[in-house]
mmCIF file of C-alpha atoms in Angstrom:
data_model
loop_
_atom_site.group_PDB
_atom_site.id
_atom_site.type_symbol
_atom_site.label_atom_id
_atom_site.label_comp_id
_atom_site.label_asym_id
_atom_site.label_seq_id
_atom_site.Cartn_x
_atom_site.Cartn_y
_atom_site.Cartn_z
ATOM 1 C CA UNK A 1 5.940 9.689 -27.570
ATOM 2 C CA UNK A 2 6.910 8.734 -24.270
ATOM 3 C CA UNK A 3 10.561 10.281 -24.337
ATOM 4 C CA UNK A 4 8.811 13.658 -25.385
ATOM 5 C CA UNK A 5 6.789 13.540 -21.958
ATOM 6 C CA UNK A 6 9.794 12.586 -20.022
ATOM 7 C CA UNK A 7 12.239 15.155 -21.310
ATOM 8 C CA UNK A 8 9.773 17.753 -21.272
ATOM 9 C CA UNK A 9 8.831 16.958 -17.399
ATOM 10 C CA UNK A 10 12.644 16.972 -16.727
ATOM 11 C CA UNK A 11 13.324 20.296 -18.476
ATOM 12 C CA UNK A 12 10.342 21.906 -16.729
ATOM 13 C CA UNK A 13 11.682 21.176 -13.168
ATOM 14 C CA UNK A 14 11.334 24.307 -11.054
ATOM 15 C CA UNK A 15 14.924 25.112 -10.170
ATOM 16 C CA UNK A 16 17.696 27.713 -11.093
ATOM 17 C CA UNK A 17 18.717 27.305 -14.688
ATOM 18 C CA UNK A 18 22.132 28.035 -13.905
ATOM 19 C CA UNK A 19 22.277 25.364 -11.108
ATOM 20 C CA UNK A 20 20.940 22.126 -12.845
ATOM 21 C CA UNK A 21 22.088 20.034 -15.867
ATOM 22 C CA UNK A 22 19.583 17.718 -17.609
ATOM 23 C CA UNK A 23 21.497 14.665 -18.891
ATOM 24 C CA UNK A 24 19.631 12.525 -21.132
ATOM 25 C CA UNK A 25 21.306 9.088 -21.497
ATOM 26 C CA UNK A 26 20.216 7.339 -24.799
ATOM 27 C CA UNK A 27 21.012 3.821 -24.850
ATOM 28 C CA UNK A 28 18.598 2.785 -27.714
ATOM 29 C CA UNK A 29 19.849 0.926 -30.827
ATOM 30 C CA UNK A 30 17.406 2.336 -33.451
ATOM 31 C CA UNK A 31 19.045 5.194 -35.225
ATOM 32 C CA UNK A 32 15.680 6.594 -35.844
ATOM 33 C CA UNK A 33 14.685 6.793 -32.264
ATOM 34 C CA UNK A 34 18.213 8.222 -31.488
ATOM 35 C CA UNK A 35 17.702 10.895 -34.084
ATOM 36 C CA UNK A 36 14.112 11.888 -32.524
ATOM 37 C CA UNK A 37 15.457 11.967 -28.986
ATOM 38 C CA UNK A 38 18.494 14.145 -29.963
ATOM 39 C CA UNK A 39 16.171 16.503 -31.928
ATOM 40 C CA UNK A 40 14.005 16.769 -28.790
ATOM 41 C CA UNK A 41 17.063 17.598 -26.647
ATOM 42 C CA UNK A 42 18.149 20.445 -29.211
ATOM 43 C CA UNK A 43 14.373 21.838 -29.023
ATOM 44 C CA UNK A 44 14.748 22.242 -25.302
ATOM 45 C CA UNK A 45 18.435 23.647 -25.533
ATOM 46 C CA UNK A 46 17.259 26.377 -27.906
ATOM 47 C CA UNK A 47 14.782 27.596 -25.241
ATOM 48 C CA UNK A 48 17.941 27.999 -22.910
ATOM 49 C CA UNK A 49 17.610 24.797 -21.007
ATOM 50 C CA UNK A 50 21.075 23.305 -19.907
ATOM 51 C CA UNK A 51 20.373 19.802 -21.535
ATOM 52 C CA UNK A 52 23.197 17.362 -22.343
ATOM 53 C CA UNK A 53 22.268 14.484 -25.006
ATOM 54 C CA UNK A 54 24.698 11.650 -24.260
ATOM 55 C CA UNK A 55 25.353 8.370 -26.132
ATOM 56 C CA UNK A 56 27.899 5.505 -25.980
ATOM 57 C CA UNK A 57 29.093 3.213 -28.527
ATOM 58 C CA UNK A 58 28.105 0.030 -26.796
ATOM 59 C CA UNK A 59 25.539 -1.170 -24.153
ATOM 60 C CA UNK A 60 27.858 -2.958 -21.902
ATOM 61 C CA UNK A 61 26.255 -3.205 -18.545
ATOM 62 C CA UNK A 62 22.982 -1.810 -19.732
ATOM 63 C CA UNK A 63 21.365 0.783 -17.384
ATOM 64 C CA UNK A 64 24.274 0.564 -14.889
ATOM 65 C CA UNK A 65 26.685 1.015 -17.652
ATOM 66 C CA UNK A 66 24.848 4.157 -19.068
ATOM 67 C CA UNK A 67 24.734 5.541 -15.692
ATOM 68 C CA UNK A 68 28.255 4.963 -14.927
ATOM 69 C CA UNK A 69 29.278 6.435 -18.408
ATOM 70 C CA UNK A 70 27.116 9.509 -17.666
ATOM 71 C CA UNK A 71 28.753 10.089 -14.400
ATOM 72 C CA UNK A 72 32.116 10.557 -16.094
ATOM 73 C CA UNK A 73 31.504 13.952 -17.739
ATOM 74 C CA UNK A 74 33.215 16.753 -16.482
ATOM 75 C CA UNK A 75 30.098 18.796 -15.797
ATOM 76 C CA UNK A 76 28.919 16.162 -13.359
ATOM 77 C CA UNK A 77 31.629 17.057 -11.095
ATOM 78 C CA UNK A 78 29.889 20.425 -10.563
ATOM 79 C CA UNK A 79 26.866 18.704 -9.099
ATOM 80 C CA UNK A 80 26.109 17.776 -5.514
ATOM 81 C CA UNK A 81 22.972 15.625 -6.022
ATOM 82 C CA UNK A 82 21.714 13.780 -9.034
ATOM 83 C CA UNK A 83 17.949 12.919 -9.673
ATOM 84 C CA UNK A 84 17.258 9.844 -11.693
ATOM 85 C CA UNK A 85 14.046 9.075 -13.958
ATOM 86 C CA UNK A 86 13.460 6.396 -16.263
ATOM 87 C CA UNK A 87 12.406 7.009 -19.669
ATOM 88 C CA UNK A 88 8.730 6.940 -19.137
ATOM 89 C CA UNK A 89 8.751 8.870 -15.661
ATOM 90 C CA UNK A 90 7.291 12.522 -15.614
ATOM 91 C CA UNK A 91 8.176 14.291 -12.362
ATOM 92 C CA UNK A 92 6.193 17.377 -11.441
ATOM 93 C CA UNK A 93 7.717 20.892 -11.528
ATOM 94 C CA UNK A 94 8.200 21.027 -7.880
ATOM 95 C CA UNK A 95 9.949 17.660 -7.546
ATOM 96 C CA UNK A 96 13.265 18.989 -6.699
ATOM 97 C CA UNK A 97 11.726 21.750 -4.288
ATOM 98 C CA UNK A 98 10.330 18.774 -2.418
ATOM 99 C CA UNK A 99 13.315 16.608 -2.204
ATOM 100 C CA UNK A 100 16.553 18.569 -2.037
ATOM 101 C CA UNK A 101 15.659 20.185 1.266
ATOM 102 C CA UNK A 102 15.930 16.788 2.925
ATOM 103 C CA UNK A 103 19.403 16.404 1.712
ATOM 104 C CA UNK A 104 20.512 19.917 2.307
ATOM 105 C CA UNK A 105 19.244 19.906 6.073
ATOM 106 C CA UNK A 106 20.365 16.318 6.857
ATOM 107 C CA UNK A 107 23.815 15.563 5.946
ATOM 108 C CA UNK A 108 23.429 11.849 6.965
ATOM 109 C CA UNK A 109 20.827 11.072 4.413
ATOM 110 C CA UNK A 110 21.964 9.706 1.155
ATOM 111 C CA UNK A 111 18.824 9.133 -0.799
ATOM 112 C CA UNK A 112 15.204 10.770 -1.114
ATOM 113 C CA UNK A 113 12.981 8.295 -2.807
ATOM 114 C CA UNK A 114 9.593 9.350 -4.207
ATOM 115 C CA UNK A 115 6.484 7.242 -4.932
ATOM 116 C CA UNK A 116 5.326 5.918 -8.349
ATOM 117 C CA UNK A 117 1.873 6.978 -9.748
ATOM 118 C CA UNK A 118 0.718 4.836 -12.441
ATOM 119 C CA UNK A 119 -1.214 6.625 -15.405
ATOM 120 C CA UNK A 120 -2.371 3.476 -17.015
ATOM 121 C CA UNK A 121 -3.534 1.475 -13.919
ATOM 122 C CA UNK A 122 -6.931 1.129 -15.380
ATOM 123 C CA UNK A 123 -5.560 0.038 -18.865
ATOM 124 C CA UNK A 124 -6.666 -3.630 -18.177
ATOM 125 C CA UNK A 125 -7.104 -6.122 -15.425
ATOM 126 C CA UNK A 126 -3.464 -7.098 -15.339
ATOM 127 C CA UNK A 127 -2.295 -3.538 -14.692
ATOM 128 C CA UNK A 128 -4.892 -3.391 -11.836
ATOM 129 C CA UNK A 129 -2.910 -6.283 -10.424
ATOM 130 C CA UNK A 130 0.214 -4.817 -10.752
ATOM 131 C CA UNK A 131 -0.880 -1.640 -9.029
ATOM 132 C CA UNK A 132 -2.148 -3.802 -6.155
ATOM 133 C CA UNK A 133 1.267 -5.572 -5.811
ATOM 134 C CA UNK A 134 3.313 -2.250 -6.171
ATOM 135 C CA UNK A 135 0.831 -0.243 -3.815
ATOM 136 C CA UNK A 136 1.847 -2.777 -1.006
ATOM 137 C CA UNK A 137 5.452 -2.129 -1.798
ATOM 138 C CA UNK A 138 5.316 1.638 -1.515
ATOM 139 C CA UNK A 139 2.687 1.998 1.284
ATOM 140 C CA UNK A 140 4.209 -0.744 3.658
ATOM 141 C CA UNK A 141 7.595 -1.751 2.675
ATOM 142 C CA UNK A 142 9.102 1.697 1.719
ATOM 143 C CA UNK A 143 6.907 3.804 4.190
ATOM 144 C CA UNK A 144 7.789 1.462 7.183
ATOM 145 C CA UNK A 145 11.484 1.290 6.258
ATOM 146 C CA UNK A 146 11.692 5.030 6.156
ATOM 147 C CA UNK A 147 9.610 5.648 9.327
ATOM 148 C CA UNK A 148 11.756 3.698 11.539
ATOM 149 C CA UNK A 149 14.979 4.579 10.101
ATOM 150 C CA UNK A 150 15.749 1.111 8.730
ATOM 151 C CA UNK A 151 17.106 0.203 5.261
ATOM 152 C CA UNK A 152 14.922 0.198 2.223
ATOM 153 C CA UNK A 153 15.958 -0.425 -1.463
ATOM 154 C CA UNK A 154 16.158 2.405 -4.074
ATOM 155 C CA UNK A 155 13.608 1.968 -6.733
ATOM 156 C CA UNK A 156 15.924 2.880 -9.550
ATOM 157 C CA UNK A 157 14.118 5.911 -10.516
ATOM 158 C CA UNK A 158 12.232 8.890 -9.193
ATOM 159 C CA UNK A 159 14.910 9.454 -6.409
ATOM 160 C CA UNK A 160 17.586 11.929 -5.650
ATOM 161 C CA UNK A 161 21.095 10.668 -4.553
ATOM 162 C CA UNK A 162 23.611 12.768 -2.805
ATOM 163 C CA UNK A 163 26.649 12.514 -4.988
ATOM 164 C CA UNK A 164 28.937 12.136 -1.828
ATOM 165 C CA UNK A 165 26.813 8.968 -0.886
ATOM 166 C CA UNK A 166 26.835 7.512 -4.676
ATOM 167 C CA UNK A 167 30.521 7.880 -5.008
ATOM 168 C CA UNK A 168 31.538 6.733 -1.558
ATOM 169 C CA UNK A 169 29.442 3.498 -2.149
ATOM 170 C CA UNK A 170 31.646 2.696 -5.251
ATOM 171 C CA UNK A 171 29.155 4.229 -7.953
ATOM 172 C CA UNK A 172 26.977 2.229 -10.389
ATOM 173 C CA UNK A 173 28.041 -1.531 -10.927
ATOM 174 C CA UNK A 174 26.681 -3.767 -13.533
ATOM 175 C CA UNK A 175 27.283 -7.170 -11.726
ATOM 176 C CA UNK A 176 23.643 -7.973 -11.414
ATOM 177 C CA UNK A 177 20.493 -6.686 -13.175
ATOM 178 C CA UNK A 178 19.366 -4.750 -10.186
ATOM 179 C CA UNK A 179 22.041 -1.980 -10.101
ATOM 180 C CA UNK A 180 19.517 0.341 -8.007
ATOM 181 C CA UNK A 181 19.326 -2.167 -5.284
ATOM 182 C CA UNK A 182 23.130 -2.915 -5.415
ATOM 183 C CA UNK A 183 23.978 0.937 -4.884
ATOM 184 C CA UNK A 184 21.402 1.079 -2.139
ATOM 185 C CA UNK A 185 22.814 -1.836 -0.234
ATOM 186 C CA UNK A 186 26.375 -0.565 -0.412
ATOM 187 C CA UNK A 187 25.470 2.984 0.672
ATOM 188 C CA UNK A 188 23.426 1.533 3.461
ATOM 189 C CA UNK A 189 26.539 -0.626 4.558
ATOM 190 C CA UNK A 190 28.392 2.837 4.684
ATOM 191 C CA UNK A 191 25.934 4.224 7.140
ATOM 192 C CA UNK A 192 23.961 6.459 4.958
ATOM 193 C CA UNK A 193 20.184 6.881 5.463
ATOM 194 C CA UNK A 194 17.233 6.914 3.258
ATOM 195 C CA UNK A 195 14.184 8.871 3.190
ATOM 196 C CA UNK A 196 11.075 7.924 1.545
ATOM 197 C CA UNK A 197 8.400 10.668 0.676
ATOM 198 C CA UNK A 198 5.159 8.894 0.142
ATOM 199 C CA UNK A 199 2.938 12.212 -0.798
ATOM 200 C CA UNK A 200 5.323 12.950 -3.544
ATOM 201 C CA UNK A 201 4.196 10.960 -6.585
ATOM 202 C CA UNK A 202 5.888 10.682 -9.932
ATOM 203 C CA UNK A 203 3.806 9.633 -13.055
ATOM 204 C CA UNK A 204 4.826 6.587 -15.037
ATOM 205 C CA UNK A 205 3.564 3.501 -16.848
ATOM 206 C CA UNK A 206 2.962 -0.135 -15.991
ATOM 207 C CA UNK A 207 3.582 -2.648 -18.551
ATOM 208 C CA UNK A 208 0.547 -3.241 -20.554
ATOM 209 C CA UNK A 209 1.543 -6.781 -22.168
ATOM 210 C CA UNK A 210 2.003 -9.841 -20.309
ATOM 211 C CA UNK A 211 5.115 -10.513 -22.369
ATOM 212 C CA UNK A 212 6.855 -7.303 -21.120
ATOM 213 C CA UNK A 213 5.622 -7.818 -17.631
ATOM 214 C CA UNK A 214 7.421 -11.336 -17.475
ATOM 215 C CA UNK A 215 10.569 -9.931 -18.611
ATOM 216 C CA UNK A 216 10.375 -7.176 -15.831
ATOM 217 C CA UNK A 217 9.304 -9.760 -13.169
ATOM 218 C CA UNK A 218 12.216 -12.141 -14.329
ATOM 219 C CA UNK A 219 14.643 -9.310 -13.787
ATOM 220 C CA UNK A 220 13.206 -8.073 -10.521
ATOM 221 C CA UNK A 221 13.191 -11.546 -8.998
ATOM 222 C CA UNK A 222 16.438 -13.006 -10.548
ATOM 223 C CA UNK A 223 18.387 -9.822 -9.771
ATOM 224 C CA UNK A 224 18.030 -9.717 -5.929
ATOM 225 C CA UNK A 225 18.713 -13.217 -5.662
ATOM 226 C CA UNK A 226 21.852 -13.014 -7.641
ATOM 227 C CA UNK A 227 22.885 -9.878 -5.638
ATOM 228 C CA UNK A 228 22.199 -11.758 -2.363
ATOM 229 C CA UNK A 229 24.598 -14.481 -3.543
ATOM 230 C CA UNK A 230 27.131 -11.742 -4.309
ATOM 231 C CA UNK A 231 26.846 -9.655 -1.293
ATOM 232 C CA UNK A 232 25.716 -12.111 1.707
ATOM 233 C CA UNK A 233 29.424 -12.192 2.874
ATOM 234 C CA UNK A 234 30.212 -8.681 2.307
ATOM 235 C CA UNK A 235 27.171 -7.874 4.544
ATOM 236 C CA UNK A 236 28.092 -10.122 7.175
ATOM 237 C CA UNK A 237 31.618 -9.055 7.564
ATOM 238 C CA UNK A 238 30.839 -5.360 7.240
ATOM 239 C CA UNK A 239 32.141 -3.324 10.520
ATOM 240 C CA UNK A 240 30.437 -0.055 9.850
ATOM 241 C CA UNK A 241 26.819 -0.878 10.701
ATOM 242 C CA UNK A 242 25.428 -2.700 13.743
ATOM 243 C CA UNK A 243 24.758 -6.364 13.824
ATOM 244 C CA UNK A 244 21.032 -5.912 14.067
ATOM 245 C CA UNK A 245 21.134 -3.897 10.587
ATOM 246 C CA UNK A 246 23.306 -6.723 9.023
ATOM 247 C CA UNK A 247 20.825 -9.362 10.386
ATOM 248 C CA UNK A 248 17.934 -7.235 8.768
ATOM 249 C CA UNK A 249 19.589 -7.058 5.520
ATOM 250 C CA UNK A 250 20.612 -10.787 5.359
ATOM 251 C CA UNK A 251 17.446 -12.440 6.800
ATOM 252 C CA UNK A 252 14.532 -9.918 6.154
ATOM 253 C CA UNK A 253 15.327 -7.894 3.362
ATOM 254 C CA UNK A 254 16.984 -10.509 1.152
ATOM 255 C CA UNK A 255 16.284 -14.087 2.265
ATOM 256 C CA UNK A 256 12.666 -13.691 3.324
ATOM 257 C CA UNK A 257 11.172 -11.204 0.989
ATOM 258 C CA UNK A 258 13.590 -11.681 -2.039
ATOM 259 C CA UNK A 259 13.962 -15.467 -2.052
ATOM 260 C CA UNK A 260 11.824 -17.374 0.258
ATOM 261 C CA UNK A 261 8.514 -15.374 -0.126
ATOM 262 C CA UNK A 262 8.549 -16.251 -4.052
ATOM 263 C CA UNK A 263 9.403 -20.102 -3.451
ATOM 264 C CA UNK A 264 7.173 -20.641 -0.392
ATOM 265 C CA UNK A 265 3.955 -18.950 -2.285
ATOM 266 C CA UNK A 266 4.456 -21.177 -5.170
ATOM 267 C CA UNK A 267 5.422 -24.445 -3.547
ATOM 268 C CA UNK A 268 3.148 -24.245 -0.789
ATOM 269 C CA UNK A 269 -0.066 -23.043 -2.384
ATOM 270 C CA UNK A 270 0.346 -24.653 -5.809
ATOM 271 C CA UNK A 271 2.132 -27.796 -5.129
ATOM 272 C CA UNK A 272 2.056 -28.976 -1.332
ATOM 273 C CA UNK A 273 -1.351 -27.955 -0.277
ATOM 274 C CA UNK A 274 -3.173 -29.253 -3.336
ATOM 275 C CA UNK A 275 -1.187 -32.568 -3.136
ATOM 276 C CA UNK A 276 -2.671 -33.168 0.401
ATOM 277 C CA UNK A 277 -5.932 -34.176 -1.236
ATOM 278 C CA UNK A 278 -4.398 -37.556 -2.003
ATOM 279 C CA UNK A 279 -3.424 -37.911 1.605
ATOM 280 C CA UNK A 280 -6.538 -37.593 3.785
ATOM 281 C CA UNK A 281 -4.628 -38.443 6.840
ATOM 282 C CA UNK A 282 -2.798 -35.044 6.492
ATOM 283 C CA UNK A 283 -4.639 -32.138 7.731
ATOM 284 C CA UNK A 284 -3.424 -28.726 7.073
ATOM 285 C CA UNK A 285 -3.992 -26.490 10.086
ATOM 286 C CA UNK A 286 -6.351 -23.604 9.648
ATOM 287 C CA UNK A 287 -3.919 -21.116 10.768
ATOM 288 C CA UNK A 288 -1.530 -22.127 7.680
ATOM 289 C CA UNK A 289 -4.323 -22.457 5.182
ATOM 290 C CA UNK A 290 -6.638 -19.813 6.080
ATOM 291 C CA UNK A 291 -5.748 -17.338 8.754
ATOM 292 C CA UNK A 292 -2.069 -16.370 7.897
ATOM 293 C CA UNK A 293 -2.771 -16.251 4.223
ATOM 294 C CA UNK A 294 -5.873 -13.977 4.758
ATOM 295 C CA UNK A 295 -3.772 -11.614 6.992
ATOM 296 C CA UNK A 296 -0.960 -11.376 4.399
ATOM 297 C CA UNK A 297 -3.605 -10.679 1.648
ATOM 298 C CA UNK A 298 -5.260 -7.942 3.656
ATOM 299 C CA UNK A 299 -1.895 -6.257 4.331
ATOM 300 C CA UNK A 300 -0.958 -6.499 0.697
ATOM 301 C CA UNK A 301 -4.255 -4.777 -0.600
ATOM 302 C CA UNK A 302 -3.824 -1.965 1.921
ATOM 303 C CA UNK A 303 -1.755 -0.069 -0.575
ATOM 304 C CA UNK A 304 -4.652 -0.130 -3.319
ATOM 305 C CA UNK A 305 -7.809 0.083 -1.370
ATOM 306 C CA UNK A 306 -9.870 0.821 -4.448
ATOM 307 C CA UNK A 307 -9.119 -2.361 -6.061
ATOM 308 C CA UNK A 308 -9.788 -4.445 -2.941
ATOM 309 C CA UNK A 309 -13.000 -6.000 -4.730
ATOM 310 C CA UNK A 310 -10.459 -7.547 -7.185
ATOM 311 C CA UNK A 311 -8.737 -9.356 -4.449
ATOM 312 C CA UNK A 312 -9.758 -12.843 -5.505
ATOM 313 C CA UNK A 313 -8.182 -12.234 -9.125
ATOM 314 C CA UNK A 314 -5.212 -10.750 -7.420
ATOM 315 C CA UNK A 315 -4.525 -13.815 -5.363
ATOM 316 C CA UNK A 316 -4.752 -16.169 -8.348
ATOM 317 C CA UNK A 317 -2.708 -13.925 -10.503
ATOM 318 C CA UNK A 318 0.028 -13.586 -7.811
ATOM 319 C CA UNK A 319 0.045 -17.438 -7.385
ATOM 320 C CA UNK A 320 0.504 -17.973 -11.113
ATOM 321 C CA UNK A 321 3.331 -15.335 -11.194
ATOM 322 C CA UNK A 322 4.867 -16.980 -8.251
ATOM 323 C CA UNK A 323 5.933 -19.803 -10.508
ATOM 324 C CA UNK A 324 7.760 -17.513 -12.918
ATOM 325 C CA UNK A 325 9.485 -15.645 -9.937
ATOM 326 C CA UNK A 326 10.568 -18.820 -8.238
ATOM 327 C CA UNK A 327 12.256 -20.053 -11.626
ATOM 328 C CA UNK A 328 13.882 -16.581 -11.762
ATOM 329 C CA UNK A 329 15.056 -16.638 -8.308
ATOM 330 C CA UNK A 330 16.739 -20.041 -8.773
ATOM 331 C CA UNK A 331 18.418 -18.764 -11.811
ATOM 332 C CA UNK A 332 19.849 -15.896 -9.893
ATOM 333 C CA UNK A 333 20.941 -17.755 -6.975
ATOM 334 C CA UNK A 334 22.732 -20.432 -9.004
ATOM 335 C CA UNK A 335 23.752 -18.012 -11.825
ATOM 336 C CA UNK A 336 22.551 -19.965 -14.744
ATOM 337 C CA UNK A 337 20.848 -19.247 -17.929
ATOM 338 C CA UNK A 338 19.215 -15.894 -18.076
ATOM 339 C CA UNK A 339 20.872 -14.577 -15.095
ATOM 340 C CA UNK A 340 22.277 -11.294 -16.813
ATOM 341 C CA UNK A 341 19.370 -11.123 -19.262
ATOM 342 C CA UNK A 342 18.201 -7.383 -19.703
ATOM 343 C CA UNK A 343 15.215 -6.621 -21.792
ATOM 344 C CA UNK A 344 13.927 -3.084 -21.750
ATOM 345 C CA UNK A 345 10.351 -3.301 -20.436
ATOM 346 C CA UNK A 346 8.243 -2.055 -23.049
ATOM 347 C CA UNK A 347 5.954 0.803 -22.678
ATOM 348 C CA UNK A 348 3.194 1.863 -24.931
ATOM 349 C CA UNK A 349 2.931 5.710 -24.443
ATOM 350 C CA UNK A 350 -0.479 5.548 -22.754
ATOM 351 C CA UNK A 351 0.291 8.642 -20.807
ATOM 352 C CA UNK A 352 0.207 10.646 -24.046
ATOM 353 C CA UNK A 353 -2.916 8.786 -25.189
ATOM 354 C CA UNK A 354 -4.514 9.790 -21.802
ATOM 355 C CA UNK A 355 -3.422 13.321 -22.129
ATOM 356 C CA UNK A 356 -4.847 13.546 -25.665
ATOM 357 C CA UNK A 357 -8.096 12.154 -24.582
ATOM 358 C CA UNK A 358 -8.103 9.745 -27.345
ATOM 359 C CA UNK A 359 -9.438 6.103 -27.021
ATOM 360 C CA UNK A 360 -6.934 3.592 -28.593
ATOM 361 C CA UNK A 361 -8.458 0.818 -30.556
ATOM 362 C CA UNK A 362 -7.319 -2.401 -29.579
ATOM 363 C CA UNK A 363 -6.103 -5.532 -31.449
ATOM 364 C CA UNK A 364 -5.022 -9.051 -30.588
ATOM 365 C CA UNK A 365 -1.665 -10.036 -31.414
ATOM 366 C CA UNK A 366 -1.300 -13.660 -31.650
ATOM 367 C CA UNK A 367 2.099 -15.585 -31.577
ATOM 368 C CA UNK A 368 2.083 -19.016 -30.464
ATOM 369 C CA UNK A 369 5.796 -19.009 -29.346
ATOM 370 C CA UNK A 370 5.174 -15.995 -27.181
ATOM 371 C CA UNK A 371 1.681 -16.994 -25.670
ATOM 372 C CA UNK A 372 1.921 -20.693 -24.772
ATOM 373 C CA UNK A 373 3.640 -21.098 -21.618
ATOM 374 C CA UNK A 374 4.378 -24.788 -20.962
ATOM 375 C CA UNK A 375 5.224 -24.844 -17.090
ATOM 376 C CA UNK A 376 2.032 -22.849 -16.278
ATOM 377 C CA UNK A 377 -0.022 -25.479 -18.251
ATOM 378 C CA UNK A 378 1.634 -28.325 -16.453
ATOM 379 C CA UNK A 379 0.829 -26.727 -12.987
ATOM 380 C CA UNK A 380 -2.525 -26.120 -14.298
ATOM 381 C CA UNK A 381 -3.062 -29.730 -14.900
ATOM 382 C CA UNK A 382 -1.775 -30.677 -11.612
ATOM 383 C CA UNK A 383 -4.160 -28.470 -9.949
ATOM 384 C CA UNK A 384 -7.179 -29.617 -12.055
ATOM 385 C CA UNK A 385 -6.393 -33.205 -11.281
ATOM 386 C CA UNK A 386 -6.183 -32.388 -7.446
ATOM 387 C CA UNK A 387 -9.407 -30.494 -7.903
ATOM 388 C CA UNK A 388 -11.062 -33.482 -9.693
ATOM 389 C CA UNK A 389 -9.873 -35.787 -7.025
ATOM 390 C CA UNK A 390 -11.121 -33.638 -4.092
ATOM 391 C CA UNK A 391 -14.235 -33.024 -5.955
ATOM 392 C CA UNK A 392 -14.923 -36.756 -6.235
ATOM 393 C CA UNK A 393 -13.466 -38.291 -2.768
ATOM 394 C CA UNK A 394 -12.657 -35.250 -0.670
ATOM 395 C CA UNK A 395 -15.084 -33.646 2.079
ATOM 396 C CA UNK A 396 -13.421 -30.276 2.602
ATOM 397 C CA UNK A 397 -14.641 -28.629 -0.629
ATOM 398 C CA UNK A 398 -10.999 -27.414 -1.252
ATOM 399 C CA UNK A 399 -11.718 -28.215 -4.939
ATOM 400 C CA UNK A 400 -13.239 -24.515 -5.325
ATOM 401 C CA UNK A 401 -9.945 -22.994 -4.850
ATOM 402 C CA UNK A 402 -8.315 -25.809 -6.937
ATOM 403 C CA UNK A 403 -10.396 -25.251 -9.915
ATOM 404 C CA UNK A 404 -10.065 -21.597 -9.637
ATOM 405 C CA UNK A 405 -6.501 -21.579 -9.601
ATOM 406 C CA UNK A 406 -6.152 -24.191 -12.235
ATOM 407 C CA UNK A 407 -8.176 -21.827 -14.611
ATOM 408 C CA UNK A 408 -5.819 -18.964 -13.605
ATOM 409 C CA UNK A 409 -2.884 -21.071 -14.656
ATOM 410 C CA UNK A 410 -4.600 -22.117 -17.869
ATOM 411 C CA UNK A 411 -5.656 -18.548 -18.799
ATOM 412 C CA UNK A 412 -1.928 -17.364 -18.390
ATOM 413 C CA UNK A 413 -0.475 -20.552 -19.898
ATOM 414 C CA UNK A 414 -2.541 -20.146 -23.191
ATOM 415 C CA UNK A 415 -1.494 -16.553 -23.140
ATOM 416 C CA UNK A 416 -4.927 -14.811 -22.601
ATOM 417 C CA UNK A 417 -3.469 -12.273 -20.297
ATOM 418 C CA UNK A 418 -2.123 -8.976 -21.456
ATOM 419 C CA UNK A 419 -2.551 -9.504 -25.294
ATOM 420 C CA UNK A 420 -5.000 -6.669 -26.072
ATOM 421 C CA UNK A 421 -2.950 -3.759 -26.589
ATOM 422 C CA UNK A 422 -3.341 -0.180 -27.732
ATOM 423 C CA UNK A 423 -2.602 0.592 -31.377
ATOM 424 C CA UNK A 424 0.266 2.703 -31.834
#
């Protein structure tokens, strides 16, 4: 089970036993799971590990609520730093030895963030696509932000916070579904600096099913947009940081990367440009249709060079997902519908299967309501019609892209992505 790997990894951290508390925050609702996790904690406690099993009587605030409750225990006041790991993360024994020195020797640093390493990246084509996208995030966004001492977001796990920075920023808040980003922005506005350690990797899993991936991407797109709505004024009026940093947070970090990027990707490459085939008088300049997209694509795949041969699949898949992210972004901006939806991303325990060297059999789980996505099918029809029109009357051969992108939307729309999963 995933929890056994994670608890075991936390309890195996190389650090003086009398100077560390392992706190397991169990927010599960299944009594059987709770019993198993508590039993695992007792097993490690019997070995002399200072481990605390904590539960609460509600799930208010979800992860932020659980973390906030966890901070209220008296023994937490004895701690100067807190390392955070989600339930499927497995830090190496030397994790603290490689992160705490940054905080000890640099009093202005509030957070040390490690990189994620995916144990199931080769699980299927969908996980390879995810690895490519997240590879850019860690290799470019986090690395550059740290190197130039600019702001970068906390990834919610595999990081160590200075307790003073966490408390000064106001602790954990559940006003959005991105409590990690919320805390990082507030700490950054208080003048704390962050460090990203790219060569320190923490094992974890990617979502193996498209259903789980959609829920995750909804949260990751809706949450930042909603946080921007709530914090834009607070950032603009802050007097502790420079005008340049405020501009960077509002324009670059939030507006461009968290909002405009999703909307422009979908609107431009899936709606506007395909529609130009009906108006031959409109000519899209090559710098906008080829050069800039190619440059952006090459930058994105730098974080996962081993998968560069999959770049065409990645482009098509990311364009499809841009529809889902755009919808989630508007939900967050206008605080409608599923703005506060929190569904735990399902992980299948592939780390354990890999460790055991077993080859899991696979089966197809078919549920029409979960697999058929109407919006994707509608956009697929739009692209197919544009492709047919360009094939029949156009001269630019744009239909090659249109047919490929339409096929990608149909594949996702009919649910033929992320449905072959390992048997448990």
